[in-house]
Coordinates of C-alpha atoms in Angstrom, one line a residue:
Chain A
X1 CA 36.8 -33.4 -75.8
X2 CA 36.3 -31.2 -72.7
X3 CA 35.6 -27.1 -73.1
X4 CA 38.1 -25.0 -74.1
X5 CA 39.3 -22.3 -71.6
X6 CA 37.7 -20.0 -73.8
X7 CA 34.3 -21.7 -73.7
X8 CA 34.6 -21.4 -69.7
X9 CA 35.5 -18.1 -69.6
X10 CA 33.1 -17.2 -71.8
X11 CA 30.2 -19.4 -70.4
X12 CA 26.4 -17.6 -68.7
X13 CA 24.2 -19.0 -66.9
X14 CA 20.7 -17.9 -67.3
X15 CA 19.0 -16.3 -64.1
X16 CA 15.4 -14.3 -64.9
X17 CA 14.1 -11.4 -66.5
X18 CA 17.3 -11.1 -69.6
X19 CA 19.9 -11.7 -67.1
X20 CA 22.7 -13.6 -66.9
X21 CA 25.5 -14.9 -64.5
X22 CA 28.9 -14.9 -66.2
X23 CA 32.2 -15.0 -64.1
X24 CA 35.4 -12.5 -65.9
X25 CA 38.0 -15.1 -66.2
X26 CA 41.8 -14.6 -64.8
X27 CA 43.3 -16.7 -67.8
X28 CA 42.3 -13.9 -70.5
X29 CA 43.5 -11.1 -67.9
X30 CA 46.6 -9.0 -69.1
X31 CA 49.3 -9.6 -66.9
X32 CA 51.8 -7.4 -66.4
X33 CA 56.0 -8.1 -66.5
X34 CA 55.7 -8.0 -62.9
X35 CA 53.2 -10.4 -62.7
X36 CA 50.4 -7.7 -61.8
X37 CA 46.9 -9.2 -63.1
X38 CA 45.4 -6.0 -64.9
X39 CA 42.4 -6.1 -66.5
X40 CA 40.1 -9.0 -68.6
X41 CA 40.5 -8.9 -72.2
X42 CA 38.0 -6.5 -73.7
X43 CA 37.2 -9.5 -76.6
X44 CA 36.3 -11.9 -74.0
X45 CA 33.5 -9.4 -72.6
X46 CA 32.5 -8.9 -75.8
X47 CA 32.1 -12.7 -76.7
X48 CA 30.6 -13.1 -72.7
X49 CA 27.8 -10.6 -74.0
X50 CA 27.3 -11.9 -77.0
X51 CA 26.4 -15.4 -75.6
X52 CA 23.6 -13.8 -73.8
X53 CA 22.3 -12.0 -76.6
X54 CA 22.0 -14.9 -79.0
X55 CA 20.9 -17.2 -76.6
X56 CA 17.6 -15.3 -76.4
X57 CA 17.7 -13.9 -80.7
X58 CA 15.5 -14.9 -83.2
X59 CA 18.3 -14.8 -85.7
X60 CA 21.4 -16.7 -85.3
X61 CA 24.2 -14.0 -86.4
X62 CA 25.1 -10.8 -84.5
X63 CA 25.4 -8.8 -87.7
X64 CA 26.8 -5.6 -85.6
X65 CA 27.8 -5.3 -82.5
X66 CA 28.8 -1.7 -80.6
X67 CA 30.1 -1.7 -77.4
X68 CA 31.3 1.1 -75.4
X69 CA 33.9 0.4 -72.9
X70 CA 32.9 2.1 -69.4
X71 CA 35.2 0.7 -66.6
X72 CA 37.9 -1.6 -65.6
X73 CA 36.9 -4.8 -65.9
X74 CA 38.3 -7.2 -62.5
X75 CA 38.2 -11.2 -62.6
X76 CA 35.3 -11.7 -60.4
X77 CA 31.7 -12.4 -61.1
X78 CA 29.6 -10.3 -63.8
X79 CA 25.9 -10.3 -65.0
X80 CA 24.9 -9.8 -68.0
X81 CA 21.4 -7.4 -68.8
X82 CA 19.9 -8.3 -71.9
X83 CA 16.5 -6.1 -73.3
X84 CA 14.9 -6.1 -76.7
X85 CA 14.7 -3.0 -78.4
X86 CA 13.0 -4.8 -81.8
X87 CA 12.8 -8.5 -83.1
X88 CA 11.6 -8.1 -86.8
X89 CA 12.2 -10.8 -89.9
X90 CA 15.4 -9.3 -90.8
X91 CA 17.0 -8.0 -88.0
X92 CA 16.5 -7.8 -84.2
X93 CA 18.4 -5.4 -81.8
X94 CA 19.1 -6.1 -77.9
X95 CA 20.1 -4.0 -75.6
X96 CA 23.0 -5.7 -73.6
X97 CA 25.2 -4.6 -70.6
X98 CA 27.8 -6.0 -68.7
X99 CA 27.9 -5.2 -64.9
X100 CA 29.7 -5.9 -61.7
X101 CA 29.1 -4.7 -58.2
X102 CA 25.9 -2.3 -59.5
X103 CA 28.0 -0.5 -62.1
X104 CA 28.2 -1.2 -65.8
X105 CA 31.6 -2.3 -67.2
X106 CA 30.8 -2.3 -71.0
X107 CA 27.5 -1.5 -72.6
X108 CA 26.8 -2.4 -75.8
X109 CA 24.1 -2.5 -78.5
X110 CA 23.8 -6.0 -80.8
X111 CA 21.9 -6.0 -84.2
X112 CA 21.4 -9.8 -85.3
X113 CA 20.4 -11.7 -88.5
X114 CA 21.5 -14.2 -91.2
X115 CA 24.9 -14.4 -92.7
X116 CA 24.7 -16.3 -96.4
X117 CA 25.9 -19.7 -96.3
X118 CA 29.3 -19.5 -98.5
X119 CA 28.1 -20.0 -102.4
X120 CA 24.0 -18.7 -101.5
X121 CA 24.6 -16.6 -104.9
X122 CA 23.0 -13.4 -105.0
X123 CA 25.3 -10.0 -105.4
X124 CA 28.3 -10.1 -103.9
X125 CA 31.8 -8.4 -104.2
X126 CA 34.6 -8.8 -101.8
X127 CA 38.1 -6.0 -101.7
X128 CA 41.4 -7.5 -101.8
X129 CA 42.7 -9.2 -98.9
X130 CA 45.7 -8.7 -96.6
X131 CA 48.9 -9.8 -97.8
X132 CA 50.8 -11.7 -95.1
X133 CA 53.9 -13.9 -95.4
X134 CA 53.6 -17.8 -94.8
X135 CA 52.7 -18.9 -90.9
X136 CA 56.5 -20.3 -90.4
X137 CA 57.8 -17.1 -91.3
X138 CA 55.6 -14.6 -88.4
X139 CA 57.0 -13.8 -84.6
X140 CA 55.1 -15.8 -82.2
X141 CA 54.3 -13.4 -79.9
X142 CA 53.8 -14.8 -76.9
X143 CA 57.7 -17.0 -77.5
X144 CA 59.4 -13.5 -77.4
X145 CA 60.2 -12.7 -74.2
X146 CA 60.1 -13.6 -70.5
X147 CA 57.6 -16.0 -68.9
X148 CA 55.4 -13.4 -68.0
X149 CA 53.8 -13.4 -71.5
X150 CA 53.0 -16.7 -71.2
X151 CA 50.4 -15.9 -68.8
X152 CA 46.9 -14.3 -68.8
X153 CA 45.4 -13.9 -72.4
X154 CA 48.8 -14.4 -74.1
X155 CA 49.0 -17.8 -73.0
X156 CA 45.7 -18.6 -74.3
X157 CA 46.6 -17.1 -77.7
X158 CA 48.5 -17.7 -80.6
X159 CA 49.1 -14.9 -82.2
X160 CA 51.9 -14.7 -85.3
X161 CA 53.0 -10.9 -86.1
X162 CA 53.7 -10.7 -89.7
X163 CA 57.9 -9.7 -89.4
X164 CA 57.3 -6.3 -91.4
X165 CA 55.1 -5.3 -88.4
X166 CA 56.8 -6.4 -85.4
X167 CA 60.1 -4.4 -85.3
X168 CA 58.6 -2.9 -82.0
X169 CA 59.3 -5.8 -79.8
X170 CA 62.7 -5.0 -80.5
X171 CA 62.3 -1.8 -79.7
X172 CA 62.0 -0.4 -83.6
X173 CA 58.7 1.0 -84.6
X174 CA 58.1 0.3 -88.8
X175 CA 56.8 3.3 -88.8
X176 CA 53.4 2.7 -90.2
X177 CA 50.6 2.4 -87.5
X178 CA 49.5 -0.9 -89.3
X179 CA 49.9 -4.5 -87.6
X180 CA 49.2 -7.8 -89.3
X181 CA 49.2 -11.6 -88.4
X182 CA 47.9 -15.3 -88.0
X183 CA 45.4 -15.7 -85.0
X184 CA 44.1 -18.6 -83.2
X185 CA 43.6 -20.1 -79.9
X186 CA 46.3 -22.0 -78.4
X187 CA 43.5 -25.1 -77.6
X188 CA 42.1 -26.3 -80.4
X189 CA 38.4 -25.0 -81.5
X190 CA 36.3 -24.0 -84.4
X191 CA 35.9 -20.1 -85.2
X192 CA 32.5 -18.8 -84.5
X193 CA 30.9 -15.4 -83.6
X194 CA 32.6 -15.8 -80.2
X195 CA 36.0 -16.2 -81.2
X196 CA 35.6 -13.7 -83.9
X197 CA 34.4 -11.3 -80.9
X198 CA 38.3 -11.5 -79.7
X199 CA 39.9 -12.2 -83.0
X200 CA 39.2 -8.1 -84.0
X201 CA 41.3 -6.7 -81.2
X202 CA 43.6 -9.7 -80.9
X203 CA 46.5 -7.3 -82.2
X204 CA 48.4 -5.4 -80.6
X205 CA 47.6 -1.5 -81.0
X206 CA 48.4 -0.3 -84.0
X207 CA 50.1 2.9 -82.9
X208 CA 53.2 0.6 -81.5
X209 CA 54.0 0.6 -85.1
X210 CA 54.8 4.2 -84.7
X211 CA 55.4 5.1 -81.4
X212 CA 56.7 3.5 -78.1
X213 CA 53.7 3.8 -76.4
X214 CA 52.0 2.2 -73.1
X215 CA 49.1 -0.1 -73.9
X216 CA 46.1 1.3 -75.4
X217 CA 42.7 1.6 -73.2
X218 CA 39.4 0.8 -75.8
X219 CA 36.8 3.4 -75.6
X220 CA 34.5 2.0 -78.2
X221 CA 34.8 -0.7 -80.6
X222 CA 31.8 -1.7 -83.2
X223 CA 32.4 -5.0 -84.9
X224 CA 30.7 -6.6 -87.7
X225 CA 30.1 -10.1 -88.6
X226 CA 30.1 -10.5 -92.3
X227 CA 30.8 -14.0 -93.0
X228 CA 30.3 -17.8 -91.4
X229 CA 34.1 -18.9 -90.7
X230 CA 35.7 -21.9 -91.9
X231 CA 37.8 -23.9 -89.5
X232 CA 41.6 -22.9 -89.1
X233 CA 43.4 -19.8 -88.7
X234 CA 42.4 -16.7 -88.8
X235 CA 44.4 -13.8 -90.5
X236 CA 43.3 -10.5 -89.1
X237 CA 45.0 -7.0 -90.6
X238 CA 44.3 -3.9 -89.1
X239 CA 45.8 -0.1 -89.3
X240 CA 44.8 3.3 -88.0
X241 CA 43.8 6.1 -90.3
X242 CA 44.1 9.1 -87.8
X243 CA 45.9 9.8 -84.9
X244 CA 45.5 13.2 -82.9
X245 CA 45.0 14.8 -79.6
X246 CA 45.9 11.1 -77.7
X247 CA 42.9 9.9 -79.8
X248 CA 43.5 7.0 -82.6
X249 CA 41.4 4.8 -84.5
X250 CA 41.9 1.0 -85.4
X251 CA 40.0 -0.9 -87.7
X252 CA 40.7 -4.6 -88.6
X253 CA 39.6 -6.9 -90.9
X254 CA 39.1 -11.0 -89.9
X255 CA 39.5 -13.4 -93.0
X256 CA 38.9 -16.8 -92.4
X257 CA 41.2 -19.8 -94.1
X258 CA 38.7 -20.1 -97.4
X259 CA 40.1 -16.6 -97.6
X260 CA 36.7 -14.9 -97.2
X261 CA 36.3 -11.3 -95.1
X262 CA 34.7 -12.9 -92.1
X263 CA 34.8 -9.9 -89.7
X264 CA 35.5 -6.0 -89.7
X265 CA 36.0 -4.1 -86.7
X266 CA 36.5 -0.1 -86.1
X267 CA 37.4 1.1 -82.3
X268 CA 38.6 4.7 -80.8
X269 CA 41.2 4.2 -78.3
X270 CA 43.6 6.4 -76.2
X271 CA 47.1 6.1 -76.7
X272 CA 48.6 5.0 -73.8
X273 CA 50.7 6.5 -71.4
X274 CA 54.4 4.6 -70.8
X275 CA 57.1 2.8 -72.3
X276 CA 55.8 0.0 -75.1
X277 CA 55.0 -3.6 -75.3
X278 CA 52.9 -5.9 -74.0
X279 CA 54.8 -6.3 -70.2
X280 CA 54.6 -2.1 -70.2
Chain B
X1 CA 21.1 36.1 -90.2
X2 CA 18.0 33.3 -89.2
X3 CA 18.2 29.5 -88.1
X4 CA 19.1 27.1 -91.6
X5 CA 16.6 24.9 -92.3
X6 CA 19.3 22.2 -90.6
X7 CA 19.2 23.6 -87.5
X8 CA 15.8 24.3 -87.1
X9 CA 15.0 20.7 -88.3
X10 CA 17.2 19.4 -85.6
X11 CA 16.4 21.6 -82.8
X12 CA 15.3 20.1 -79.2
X13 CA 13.8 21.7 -76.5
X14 CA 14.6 20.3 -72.9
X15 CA 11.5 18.8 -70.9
X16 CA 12.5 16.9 -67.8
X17 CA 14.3 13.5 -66.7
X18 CA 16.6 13.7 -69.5
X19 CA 13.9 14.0 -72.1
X20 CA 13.9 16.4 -74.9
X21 CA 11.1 17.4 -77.7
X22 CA 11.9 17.3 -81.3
X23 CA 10.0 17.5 -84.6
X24 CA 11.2 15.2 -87.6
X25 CA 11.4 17.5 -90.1
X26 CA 9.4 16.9 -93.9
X27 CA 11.8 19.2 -95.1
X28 CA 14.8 16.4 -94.8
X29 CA 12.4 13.4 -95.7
X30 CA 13.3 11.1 -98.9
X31 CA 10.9 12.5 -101.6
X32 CA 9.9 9.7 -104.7
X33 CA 9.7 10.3 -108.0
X34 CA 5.6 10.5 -107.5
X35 CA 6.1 13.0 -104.4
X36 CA 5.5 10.6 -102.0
X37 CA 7.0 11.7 -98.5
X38 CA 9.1 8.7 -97.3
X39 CA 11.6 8.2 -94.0
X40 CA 13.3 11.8 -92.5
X41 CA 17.3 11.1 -93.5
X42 CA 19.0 9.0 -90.9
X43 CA 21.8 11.6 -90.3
X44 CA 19.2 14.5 -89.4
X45 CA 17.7 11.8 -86.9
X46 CA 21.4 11.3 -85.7
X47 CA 22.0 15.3 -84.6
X48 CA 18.9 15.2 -83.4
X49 CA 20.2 12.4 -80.6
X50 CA 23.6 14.3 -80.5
X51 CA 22.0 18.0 -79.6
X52 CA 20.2 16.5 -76.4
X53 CA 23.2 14.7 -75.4
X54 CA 25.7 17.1 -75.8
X55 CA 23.2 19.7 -73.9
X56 CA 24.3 17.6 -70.9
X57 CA 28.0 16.5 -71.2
X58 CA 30.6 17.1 -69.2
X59 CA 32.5 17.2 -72.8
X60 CA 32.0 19.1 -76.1
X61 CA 32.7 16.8 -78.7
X62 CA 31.2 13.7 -80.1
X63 CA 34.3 11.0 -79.8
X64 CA 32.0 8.0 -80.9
X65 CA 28.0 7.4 -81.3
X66 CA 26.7 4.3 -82.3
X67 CA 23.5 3.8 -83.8
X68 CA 21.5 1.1 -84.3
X69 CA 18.0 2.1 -86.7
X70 CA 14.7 0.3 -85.2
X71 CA 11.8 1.4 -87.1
X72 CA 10.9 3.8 -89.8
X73 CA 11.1 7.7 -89.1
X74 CA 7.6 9.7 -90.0
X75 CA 8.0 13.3 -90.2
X76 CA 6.2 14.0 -86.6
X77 CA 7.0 15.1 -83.5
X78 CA 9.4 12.9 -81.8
X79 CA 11.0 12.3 -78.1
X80 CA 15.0 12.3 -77.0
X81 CA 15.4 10.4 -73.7
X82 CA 19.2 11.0 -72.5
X83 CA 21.0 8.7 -69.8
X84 CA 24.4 9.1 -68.9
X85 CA 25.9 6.1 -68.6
X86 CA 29.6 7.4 -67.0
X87 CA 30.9 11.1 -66.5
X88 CA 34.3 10.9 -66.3
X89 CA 37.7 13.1 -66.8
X90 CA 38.4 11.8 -70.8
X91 CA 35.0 10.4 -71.4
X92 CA 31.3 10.2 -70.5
X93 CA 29.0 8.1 -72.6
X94 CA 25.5 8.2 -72.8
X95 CA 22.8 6.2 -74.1
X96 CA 20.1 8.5 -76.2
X97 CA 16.8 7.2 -77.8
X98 CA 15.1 8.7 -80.2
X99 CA 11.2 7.4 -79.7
X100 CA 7.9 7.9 -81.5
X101 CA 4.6 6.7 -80.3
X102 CA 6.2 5.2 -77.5
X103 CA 8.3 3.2 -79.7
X104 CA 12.3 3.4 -80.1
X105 CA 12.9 4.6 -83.9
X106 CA 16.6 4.9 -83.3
X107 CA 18.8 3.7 -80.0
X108 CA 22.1 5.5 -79.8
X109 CA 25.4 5.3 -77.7
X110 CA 27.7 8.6 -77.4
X111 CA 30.8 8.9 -75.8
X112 CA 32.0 12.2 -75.9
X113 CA 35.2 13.8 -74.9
X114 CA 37.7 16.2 -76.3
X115 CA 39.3 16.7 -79.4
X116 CA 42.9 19.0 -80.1
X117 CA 42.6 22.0 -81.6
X118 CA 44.5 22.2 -84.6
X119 CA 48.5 22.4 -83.7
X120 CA 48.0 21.1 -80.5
X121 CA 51.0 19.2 -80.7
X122 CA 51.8 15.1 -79.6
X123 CA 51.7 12.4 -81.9
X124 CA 50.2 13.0 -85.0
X125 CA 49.6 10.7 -88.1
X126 CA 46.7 10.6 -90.9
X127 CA 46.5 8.5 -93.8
X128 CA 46.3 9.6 -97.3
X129 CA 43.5 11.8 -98.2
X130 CA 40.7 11.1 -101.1
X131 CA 41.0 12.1 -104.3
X132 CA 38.9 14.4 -105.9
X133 CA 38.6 16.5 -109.1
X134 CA 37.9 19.8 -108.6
X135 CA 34.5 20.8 -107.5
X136 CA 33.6 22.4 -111.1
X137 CA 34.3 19.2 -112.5
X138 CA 31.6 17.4 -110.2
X139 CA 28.5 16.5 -110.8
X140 CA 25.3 18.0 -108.9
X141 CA 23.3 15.7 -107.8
X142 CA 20.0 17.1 -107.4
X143 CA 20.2 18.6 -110.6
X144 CA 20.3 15.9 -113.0
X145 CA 16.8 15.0 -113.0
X146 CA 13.2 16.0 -112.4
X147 CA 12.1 18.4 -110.0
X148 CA 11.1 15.4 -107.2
X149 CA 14.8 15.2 -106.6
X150 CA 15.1 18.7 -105.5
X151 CA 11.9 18.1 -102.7
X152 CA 12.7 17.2 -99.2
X153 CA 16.5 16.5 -98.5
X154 CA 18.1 16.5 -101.7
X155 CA 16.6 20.3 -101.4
X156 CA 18.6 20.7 -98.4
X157 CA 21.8 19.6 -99.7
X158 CA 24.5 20.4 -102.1
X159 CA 26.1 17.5 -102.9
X160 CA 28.6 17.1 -105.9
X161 CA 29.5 13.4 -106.9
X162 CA 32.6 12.7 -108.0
X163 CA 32.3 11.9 -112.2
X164 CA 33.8 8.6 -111.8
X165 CA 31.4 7.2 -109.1
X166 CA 28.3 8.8 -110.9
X167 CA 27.7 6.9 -113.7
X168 CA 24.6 4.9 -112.1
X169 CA 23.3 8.1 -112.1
X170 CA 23.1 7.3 -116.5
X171 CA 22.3 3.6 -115.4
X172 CA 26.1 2.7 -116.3
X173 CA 27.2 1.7 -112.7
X174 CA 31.4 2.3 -112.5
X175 CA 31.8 -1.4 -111.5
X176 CA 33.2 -0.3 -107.9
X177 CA 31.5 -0.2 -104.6
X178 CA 32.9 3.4 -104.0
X179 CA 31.5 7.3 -104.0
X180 CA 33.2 10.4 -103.5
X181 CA 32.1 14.1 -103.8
X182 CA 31.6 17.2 -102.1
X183 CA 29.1 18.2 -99.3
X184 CA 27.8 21.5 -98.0
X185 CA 24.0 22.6 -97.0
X186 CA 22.6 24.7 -99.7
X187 CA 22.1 27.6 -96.7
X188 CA 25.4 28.9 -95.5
X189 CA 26.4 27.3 -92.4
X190 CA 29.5 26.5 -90.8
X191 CA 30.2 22.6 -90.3
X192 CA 30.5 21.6 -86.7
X193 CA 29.3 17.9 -85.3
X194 CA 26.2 18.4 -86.1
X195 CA 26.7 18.9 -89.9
X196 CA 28.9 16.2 -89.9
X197 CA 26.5 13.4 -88.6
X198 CA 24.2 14.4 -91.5
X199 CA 28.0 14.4 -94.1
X200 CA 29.1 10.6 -93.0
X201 CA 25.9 9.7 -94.5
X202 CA 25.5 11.9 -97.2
X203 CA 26.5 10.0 -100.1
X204 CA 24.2 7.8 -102.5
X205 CA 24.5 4.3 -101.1
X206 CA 28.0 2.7 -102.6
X207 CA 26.2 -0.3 -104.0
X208 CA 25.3 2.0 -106.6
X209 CA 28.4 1.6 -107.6
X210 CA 28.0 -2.2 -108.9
X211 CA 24.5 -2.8 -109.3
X212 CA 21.0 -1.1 -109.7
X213 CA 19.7 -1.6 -106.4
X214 CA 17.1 0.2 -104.6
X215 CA 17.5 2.6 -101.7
X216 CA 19.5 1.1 -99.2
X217 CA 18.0 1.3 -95.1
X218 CA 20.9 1.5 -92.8
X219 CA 20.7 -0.8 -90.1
X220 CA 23.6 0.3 -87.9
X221 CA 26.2 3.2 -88.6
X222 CA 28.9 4.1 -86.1
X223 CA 30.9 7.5 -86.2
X224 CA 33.6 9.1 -85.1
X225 CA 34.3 12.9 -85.1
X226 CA 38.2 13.3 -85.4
X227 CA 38.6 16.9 -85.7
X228 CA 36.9 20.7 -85.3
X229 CA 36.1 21.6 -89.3
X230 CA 37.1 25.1 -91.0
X231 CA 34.4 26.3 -92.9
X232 CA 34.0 25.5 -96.1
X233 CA 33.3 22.2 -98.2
X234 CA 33.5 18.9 -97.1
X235 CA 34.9 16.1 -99.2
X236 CA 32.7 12.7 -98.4
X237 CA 34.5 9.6 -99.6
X238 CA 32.6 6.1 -99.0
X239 CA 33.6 2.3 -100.2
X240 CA 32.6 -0.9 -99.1
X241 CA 34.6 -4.0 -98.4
X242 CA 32.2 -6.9 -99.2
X243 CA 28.7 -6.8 -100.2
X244 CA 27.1 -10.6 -99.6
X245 CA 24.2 -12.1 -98.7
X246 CA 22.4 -9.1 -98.9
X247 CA 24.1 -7.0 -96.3
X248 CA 27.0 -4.7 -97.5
X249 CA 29.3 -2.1 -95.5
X250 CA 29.9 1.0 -96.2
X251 CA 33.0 3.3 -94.6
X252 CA 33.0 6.9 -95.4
X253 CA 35.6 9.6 -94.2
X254 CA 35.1 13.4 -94.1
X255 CA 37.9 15.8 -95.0
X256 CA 37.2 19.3 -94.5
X257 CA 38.3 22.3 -96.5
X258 CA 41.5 22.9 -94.9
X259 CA 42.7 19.0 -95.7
X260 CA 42.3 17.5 -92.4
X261 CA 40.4 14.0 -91.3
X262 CA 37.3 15.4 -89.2
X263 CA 35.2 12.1 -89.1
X264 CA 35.0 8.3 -90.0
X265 CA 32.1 6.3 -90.3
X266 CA 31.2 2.7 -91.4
X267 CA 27.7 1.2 -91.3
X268 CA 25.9 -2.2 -91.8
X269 CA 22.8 -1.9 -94.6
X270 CA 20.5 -4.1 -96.8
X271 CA 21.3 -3.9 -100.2
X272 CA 18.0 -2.1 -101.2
X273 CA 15.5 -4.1 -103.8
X274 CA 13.4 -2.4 -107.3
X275 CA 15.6 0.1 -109.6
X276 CA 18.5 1.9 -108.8
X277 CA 18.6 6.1 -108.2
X278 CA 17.1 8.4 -105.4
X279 CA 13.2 8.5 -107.1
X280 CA 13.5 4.9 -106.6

């Protein structure tokens, strides 16, 4: 079986000194309703980092990752900085920016180490997960509307809106800044660190559950790794707690099939300017 | 009326390049049961960072800082390099080390921008708030025990735990990975960012809540300030999601006096070994 289009677009290639050539891929771009190729999907840099980082970490699991988003990424060729603040037995911390043209595009701080295997014993205690009706009964996202989002990252995803969250495709906020669904990609590949890098923003902003707002720019999102996934779909759940002053936050949670919490993610975002939905 | 202890302790005085001098202060070290001076608290090390940075930003208020904690903080004189890593019109973000000996202790990035005033106006929505029972009814900490708990930062700090997350405090853990309580210096002193880098961390460790553990060592705690305080007490409330393999999160929010969300945290810790309490 040949690499996914999200193992391309996600590929480095080592060059000296920590860096590394990576290439911001047009397929995970948002495109716009009139076909206007926006910006790379802020998961996808996230995942490009994080490639560099482990490929040089003593430990195999990027236990936190914080990443502050800096500019507009384009679709054209990126490196990737990586330094070493610390490699102890526990836990090691890089240093890791992503740059284009001189100018860094999203700088972010990684903290790796080892996840349990599911069942290493030990203490452990777990909150209750998401509630979500059945997979044939979520909105397919990308089927909704015109061809348009079918293209860029929402044709490389398959994202399921639970129905009680999705009124505002038709125009009809629930009222709760809260959005829920099923998440995989649309090729066929394992979950891993990487795809858990772009499974905790994979929904759409939580604040189209209350408002009809433009789309949402990330300032800063921190993500943690919590758990080894099993194969299958993902459910990720995530809700805002406080929104004020065109400031809001998001946090998600990522559970895996086994239904273990696999992922947690918090970000501060703007709420955007325009009319709502993923073509806006 | 003179400097607090707190803002003496975190105090910085501007050298040159971006670099600022500091002194970790004994008087907001962990003291042991047997008096032995451990690590100056992580959220006194955190507005330490956040006074050099904001000396030089564009904006007033701390939107979101990441930290990532390297080595072990001794209660000696310390260094703040600054680096802005983008200035612009909503944001600037900086990266700020704290160093010792040439070595980084804790690497930070702050983004800082500006928050509404109360009443500001535009969309608006916060969650519910934390429960509490009145602060009578709570229990202070630092008085419970022998006089070692009232030495370095428990000293510094009035905190009042909530009765119903306090029973490890008897060695009768409540079974839940949750703490609440109120927060104020012992000195009279207005909250403002500072205060509240040193409040998202305040609590015990939430673990507590389920198992007699040691003290837990952050490894990476991300914040974000949400709102200018009123005076007065803050209300701290912290839980964690999962607890596995070791590591365990732990997401606190700060309310202040006049019932508004001023700052979120969530961090990524060891679950701490030997017996559980703060002379541990």
């Amino acid at each position: 079986m040949g690499m996914t289009a999200f193992d391309e677009a996600t590929a480095v290639t080592p060059e000296d000194d920590g860096c590394y050539g990576a290439r911001l891929d047009e397929r995970f771009a948002i495109v716009s309703g009139d076909g206007t190729v926006g910006a790379v999907n802020g998961g996808v840099l996230m995942a490009i980092v994080l490639r560099a980082v482990l490929d040089s970490s003593p430990h195999p699991d990027p236990v936190a990752m914080s990443a502050h988003f800096l500019r507009v990424p384009r679709p054209e060729p990126a490196q990737v900085r990586v330094s070493w603040l610390k490699q102890g037995n526990t836990a090691a911390t890089a240093r890791a920016a992503l740059v284009q043209d001189g100018a860094e595009v999203l700088d972010t701080t990684v903290t790796t180490g080892r996840l349990a295997e599911p069942g290493d014993g030990g203490l452990s205690w777990t909150g209750e997960p998401p509630v979500l009706p059945p997979v044939e009964e979520c909105t397919g996202f990308a089927d909704l509307a015109g061809s348009s989002r079918r293209a860029g990252y929402a044709g490389q995803v398959d994202l399921r809106l639970d129905p009680a969250t999705s009124g505002w495709l038709r125009g009809e906020p629930h009222g709760v800044p809260e959005m829920r669904g099923y998440f995989q990609l649309r090729e066929e590949r394992r979950p891993d660190a990487y795809l858990l890098a772009l499974a905790v923003d994979a929904l759409p902003p939580v604040v189209f559950g209350i408002t009809r707002a433009g789309w949402s720019p990330t300032v800063e999102l921190t993500w943690h790794m919590r758990g080894l996934p099993a194969p299958g779909l993902l459910r990720v759940a995530a809700r805002s707690r406080h929104v004020s002053g065109g400031w809001f936050d998001e946090e998600s949670e990522v559970w895996d099939s086994a239904g273990r919490l696999v992922a947690q993610s918090r970000q501060i975002a703007r709420v955007g300017r325009g009319r709502g939905g993923p073509a806006a």
